[in-house]
Amino acid sequence: DSGVTQTPKHLITATGQRVTLRCSPRSGDLSVYWYQQSLDQGLQFLIQYYNGEERAKGNILERFSAQQFPDLHSELNLSSLELGDSALYFCASSVGPGGPSQETQYFGPGTRLLVL
Amino acid sequence: QQQVKQSPQSLIVQKGGISIINCAYENTAFDYFPWYQQFPGKGPALLIAIRPDVSEKKEGRFTISFNKSAKQFSLHIMDSQPGDSATYFCAASIRTGANNLFFGTGTRLTVIP
């Protein structure tokens, strides 16, 4: 158990809908990362938050957004869902934003999203 | 463009054998190279990691070999066990930058008894 929690575990929804995925980082970790895992794209970085502030963006679609709250939990919002958004979404956390001894990322169990 | 290239895609090894997975990268700014193990239905779990100031790191049966000049690194699993059957991902990041991980495409390892 990595200490990172994600809810829900599974999510089934229809095209055009909006969903919210939730992540709680390990105790003491200030940085949260979101990754998408799909069969055709593999594991891809979406976005990073550090202590409530957006720090880095990867291949995140404009239909997707995220935020990190004062209690450090994070939410990933996916809107206008398409069939191709079906994937596993992972949250990871690390102590800091990066740098020596702060780089290790611990992954949660993921949310499996199925868009029908 | 895949920033970290991983091979082979799949690997079958006899119990007790050595499993070797290779990765290569282009971006010389990468300064942190972890390996993750993922079982079906689970999140990636950190296995072992190396920084470019050393050429080898060993933890139990797992060893990372790192060749900075060739921009390659590999994972060796000694005395492979059926319980090691999983998908392995290499990754790289720039610790002083965004620290986001760039993953390889994964290797599905099957260890047969």
PDB file of N, CA, C and O in Angstrom, chain B residues 6-14 17-22 35 75-77 80-81 84-88 106-112:
ATOM      1  N   GLN B   6      11.766   1.457 -24.471  1.00  0.00           N
ATOM      2  CA  GLN B   6      11.928   0.275 -23.637  1.00  0.00           C
ATOM      3  C   GLN B   6      11.780  -0.988 -24.475  1.00  0.00           C
ATOM      4  O   GLN B   6      10.942  -1.060 -25.366  1.00  0.00           O
ATOM      5  N   SER B   7      12.606  -1.969 -24.159  1.00  0.00           N
ATOM      6  CA  SER B   7      12.519  -3.266 -24.839  1.00  0.00           C
ATOM      7  C   SER B   7      12.989  -4.369 -23.891  1.00  0.00           C
ATOM      8  O   SER B   7      13.765  -4.105 -22.963  1.00  0.00           O
ATOM      9  N   PRO B   8      12.516  -5.602 -24.071  1.00  0.00           N
ATOM     10  CA  PRO B   8      11.517  -6.011 -25.061  1.00  0.00           C
ATOM     11  C   PRO B   8      10.101  -5.673 -24.589  1.00  0.00           C
ATOM     12  O   PRO B   8       9.911  -5.261 -23.444  1.00  0.00           O
ATOM     13  N   GLN B   9       9.140  -5.873 -25.431  1.00  0.00           N
ATOM     14  CA  GLN B   9       7.742  -5.642 -25.081  1.00  0.00           C
ATOM     15  C   GLN B   9       7.249  -6.734 -24.136  1.00  0.00           C
ATOM     16  O   GLN B   9       6.457  -6.472 -23.235  1.00  0.00           O
ATOM     17  N   SER B  10       7.723  -7.950 -24.364  1.00  0.00           N
ATOM     18  CA  SER B  10       7.373  -9.051 -23.480  1.00  0.00           C
ATOM     19  C   SER B  10       8.572  -9.974 -23.316  1.00  0.00           C
ATOM     20  O   SER B  10       9.461 -10.013 -24.181  1.00  0.00           O
ATOM     21  N   LEU B  11       8.563 -10.686 -22.199  1.00  0.00           N
ATOM     22  CA  LEU B  11       9.713 -11.502 -21.842  1.00  0.00           C
ATOM     23  C   LEU B  11       9.233 -12.720 -21.061  1.00  0.00           C
ATOM     24  O   LEU B  11       8.431 -12.579 -20.129  1.00  0.00           O
ATOM     25  N   ILE B  12       9.694 -13.880 -21.467  1.00  0.00           N
ATOM     26  CA  ILE B  12       9.363 -15.105 -20.745  1.00  0.00           C
ATOM     27  C   ILE B  12      10.666 -15.717 -20.240  1.00  0.00           C
ATOM     28  O   ILE B  12      11.611 -15.923 -21.022  1.00  0.00           O
ATOM     29  N   VAL B  13      10.709 -15.958 -18.945  1.00  0.00           N
ATOM     30  CA  VAL B  13      11.923 -16.454 -18.301  1.00  0.00           C
ATOM     31  C   VAL B  13      11.577 -17.653 -17.424  1.00  0.00           C
ATOM     32  O   VAL B  13      10.501 -17.687 -16.810  1.00  0.00           O
ATOM     33  N   GLN B  14      12.484 -18.587 -17.369  1.00  0.00           N
ATOM     34  CA  GLN B  14      12.307 -19.725 -16.468  1.00  0.00           C
ATOM     35  C   GLN B  14      12.596 -19.302 -15.034  1.00  0.00           C
ATOM     36  O   GLN B  14      13.439 -18.429 -14.777  1.00  0.00           O
ATOM     37  N   GLY B  17      15.980 -17.963 -13.482  1.00  0.00           N
ATOM     38  CA  GLY B  17      16.767 -17.305 -14.528  1.00  0.00           C
ATOM     39  C   GLY B  17      16.921 -15.803 -14.288  1.00  0.00           C
ATOM     40  O   GLY B  17      16.420 -15.251 -13.308  1.00  0.00           O
ATOM     41  N   ILE B  18      17.623 -15.164 -15.192  1.00  0.00           N
ATOM     42  CA  ILE B  18      17.841 -13.711 -15.102  1.00  0.00           C
ATOM     43  C   ILE B  18      16.947 -13.005 -16.134  1.00  0.00           C
ATOM     44  O   ILE B  18      16.953 -13.366 -17.310  1.00  0.00           O
ATOM     45  N   SER B  19      16.199 -12.007 -15.651  1.00  0.00           N
ATOM     46  CA  SER B  19      15.369 -11.199 -16.544  1.00  0.00           C
ATOM     47  C   SER B  19      16.094  -9.881 -16.779  1.00  0.00           C
ATOM     48  O   SER B  19      16.560  -9.247 -15.827  1.00  0.00           O
ATOM     49  N   ILE B  20      16.174  -9.480 -18.042  1.00  0.00           N
ATOM     50  CA  ILE B  20      16.862  -8.229 -18.369  1.00  0.00           C
ATOM     51  C   ILE B  20      15.951  -7.377 -19.240  1.00  0.00           C
ATOM     52  O   ILE B  20      15.461  -7.830 -20.274  1.00  0.00           O
ATOM     53  N   ILE B  21      15.733  -6.148 -18.797  1.00  0.00           N
ATOM     54  CA  ILE B  21      14.893  -5.193 -19.529  1.00  0.00           C
ATOM     55  C   ILE B  21      15.734  -3.948 -19.782  1.00  0.00           C
ATOM     56  O   ILE B  21      16.420  -3.475 -18.880  1.00  0.00           O
ATOM     57  N   ASN B  22      15.671  -3.455 -21.008  1.00  0.00           N
ATOM     58  CA  ASN B  22      16.537  -2.342 -21.404  1.00  0.00           C
ATOM     59  C   ASN B  22      15.743  -1.081 -21.727  1.00  0.00           C
ATOM     60  O   ASN B  22      14.631  -1.158 -22.261  1.00  0.00           O
ATOM     61  N   TRP B  35      12.453   2.545 -11.768  1.00  0.00           N
ATOM     62  CA  TRP B  35      11.748   1.419 -12.366  1.00  0.00           C
ATOM     63  C   TRP B  35      10.512   1.149 -11.515  1.00  0.00           C
ATOM     64  O   TRP B  35      10.583   1.127 -10.288  1.00  0.00           O
ATOM     65  N   LEU B  75      17.354  -3.009 -16.234  1.00  0.00           N
ATOM     66  CA  LEU B  75      16.961  -3.677 -14.989  1.00  0.00           C
ATOM     67  C   LEU B  75      17.286  -5.157 -15.120  1.00  0.00           C
ATOM     68  O   LEU B  75      16.911  -5.784 -16.116  1.00  0.00           O
ATOM     69  N   HIS B  76      17.985  -5.677 -14.139  1.00  0.00           N
ATOM     70  CA  HIS B  76      18.290  -7.095 -14.085  1.00  0.00           C
ATOM     71  C   HIS B  76      17.571  -7.685 -12.871  1.00  0.00           C
ATOM     72  O   HIS B  76      17.734  -7.160 -11.753  1.00  0.00           O
ATOM     73  N   ILE B  77      16.815  -8.729 -13.098  1.00  0.00           N
ATOM     74  CA  ILE B  77      16.165  -9.437 -12.003  1.00  0.00           C
ATOM     75  C   ILE B  77      16.829 -10.801 -11.906  1.00  0.00           C
ATOM     76  O   ILE B  77      16.704 -11.647 -12.809  1.00  0.00           O
ATOM     77  N   SER B  80      14.835 -15.056 -10.968  1.00  0.00           N
ATOM     78  CA  SER B  80      13.450 -14.658 -11.217  1.00  0.00           C
ATOM     79  C   SER B  80      12.467 -15.690 -10.660  1.00  0.00           C
ATOM     80  O   SER B  80      12.689 -16.909 -10.771  1.00  0.00           O
ATOM     81  N   GLN B  81      11.385 -15.183 -10.072  1.00  0.00           N
ATOM     82  CA  GLN B  81      10.373 -16.020  -9.446  1.00  0.00           C
ATOM     83  C   GLN B  81       9.013 -15.805 -10.103  1.00  0.00           C
ATOM     84  O   GLN B  81       8.749 -14.716 -10.634  1.00  0.00           O
ATOM     85  N   ASP B  84       7.335 -12.596  -9.627  1.00  0.00           N
ATOM     86  CA  ASP B  84       7.857 -11.404 -10.318  1.00  0.00           C
ATOM     87  C   ASP B  84       7.082 -11.118 -11.604  1.00  0.00           C
ATOM     88  O   ASP B  84       7.302 -10.091 -12.241  1.00  0.00           O
ATOM     89  N   SER B  85       6.212 -12.040 -11.986  1.00  0.00           N
ATOM     90  CA  SER B  85       5.433 -11.858 -13.212  1.00  0.00           C
ATOM     91  C   SER B  85       4.566 -10.617 -13.081  1.00  0.00           C
ATOM     92  O   SER B  85       3.672 -10.542 -12.227  1.00  0.00           O
ATOM     93  N   ALA B  86       4.835  -9.638 -13.911  1.00  0.00           N
ATOM     94  CA  ALA B  86       4.183  -8.322 -13.834  1.00  0.00           C
ATOM     95  C   ALA B  86       4.644  -7.522 -15.046  1.00  0.00           C
ATOM     96  O   ALA B  86       5.434  -7.999 -15.858  1.00  0.00           O
ATOM     97  N   THR B  87       4.149  -6.298 -15.142  1.00  0.00           N
ATOM     98  CA  THR B  87       4.632  -5.382 -16.169  1.00  0.00           C
ATOM     99  C   THR B  87       5.609  -4.407 -15.519  1.00  0.00           C
ATOM    100  O   THR B  87       5.313  -3.852 -14.455  1.00  0.00           O
ATOM    101  N   TYR B  88       6.738  -4.222 -16.145  1.00  0.00           N
ATOM    102  CA  TYR B  88       7.787  -3.350 -15.625  1.00  0.00           C
ATOM    103  C   TYR B  88       7.929  -2.125 -16.533  1.00  0.00           C
ATOM    104  O   TYR B  88       7.979  -2.247 -17.756  1.00  0.00           O
ATOM    105  N   GLY B 106       6.715  -0.228 -21.345  1.00  0.00           N
ATOM    106  CA  GLY B 106       6.434  -1.372 -20.484  1.00  0.00           C
ATOM    107  C   GLY B 106       6.906  -2.692 -21.056  1.00  0.00           C
ATOM    108  O   GLY B 106       6.959  -2.892 -22.280  1.00  0.00           O
ATOM    109  N   THR B 107       7.264  -3.597 -20.155  1.00  0.00           N
ATOM    110  CA  THR B 107       7.657  -4.968 -20.513  1.00  0.00           C
ATOM    111  C   THR B 107       6.841  -5.927 -19.670  1.00  0.00           C
ATOM    112  O   THR B 107       6.883  -5.848 -18.435  1.00  0.00           O
ATOM    113  N   ARG B 108       6.126  -6.804 -20.341  1.00  0.00           N
ATOM    114  CA  ARG B 108       5.348  -7.797 -19.600  1.00  0.00           C
ATOM    115  C   ARG B 108       6.232  -9.013 -19.369  1.00  0.00           C
ATOM    116  O   ARG B 108       6.615  -9.715 -20.315  1.00  0.00           O
ATOM    117  N   LEU B 109       6.562  -9.239 -18.112  1.00  0.00           N
ATOM    118  CA  LEU B 109       7.427 -10.358 -17.735  1.00  0.00           C
ATOM    119  C   LEU B 109       6.583 -11.519 -17.236  1.00  0.00           C
ATOM    120  O   LEU B 109       5.721 -11.341 -16.376  1.00  0.00           O
ATOM    121  N   THR B 110       6.858 -12.687 -17.782  1.00  0.00           N
ATOM    122  CA  THR B 110       6.239 -13.921 -17.309  1.00  0.00           C
ATOM    123  C   THR B 110       7.347 -14.869 -16.877  1.00  0.00           C
ATOM    124  O   THR B 110       8.247 -15.177 -17.668  1.00  0.00           O
ATOM    125  N   VAL B 111       7.287 -15.290 -15.619  1.00  0.00           N
ATOM    126  CA  VAL B 111       8.269 -16.251 -15.106  1.00  0.00           C
ATOM    127  C   VAL B 111       7.565 -17.591 -14.957  1.00  0.00           C
ATOM    128  O   VAL B 111       6.606 -17.716 -14.189  1.00  0.00           O
ATOM    129  N   ILE B 112       8.039 -18.575 -15.703  1.00  0.00           N
ATOM    130  CA  ILE B 112       7.373 -19.873 -15.690  1.00  0.00           C
ATOM    131  C   ILE B 112       8.087 -20.817 -14.728  1.00  0.00           C
ATOM    132  O   ILE B 112       9.308 -20.849 -14.665  1.00  0.00           O
TER     133      ILE B 112
END
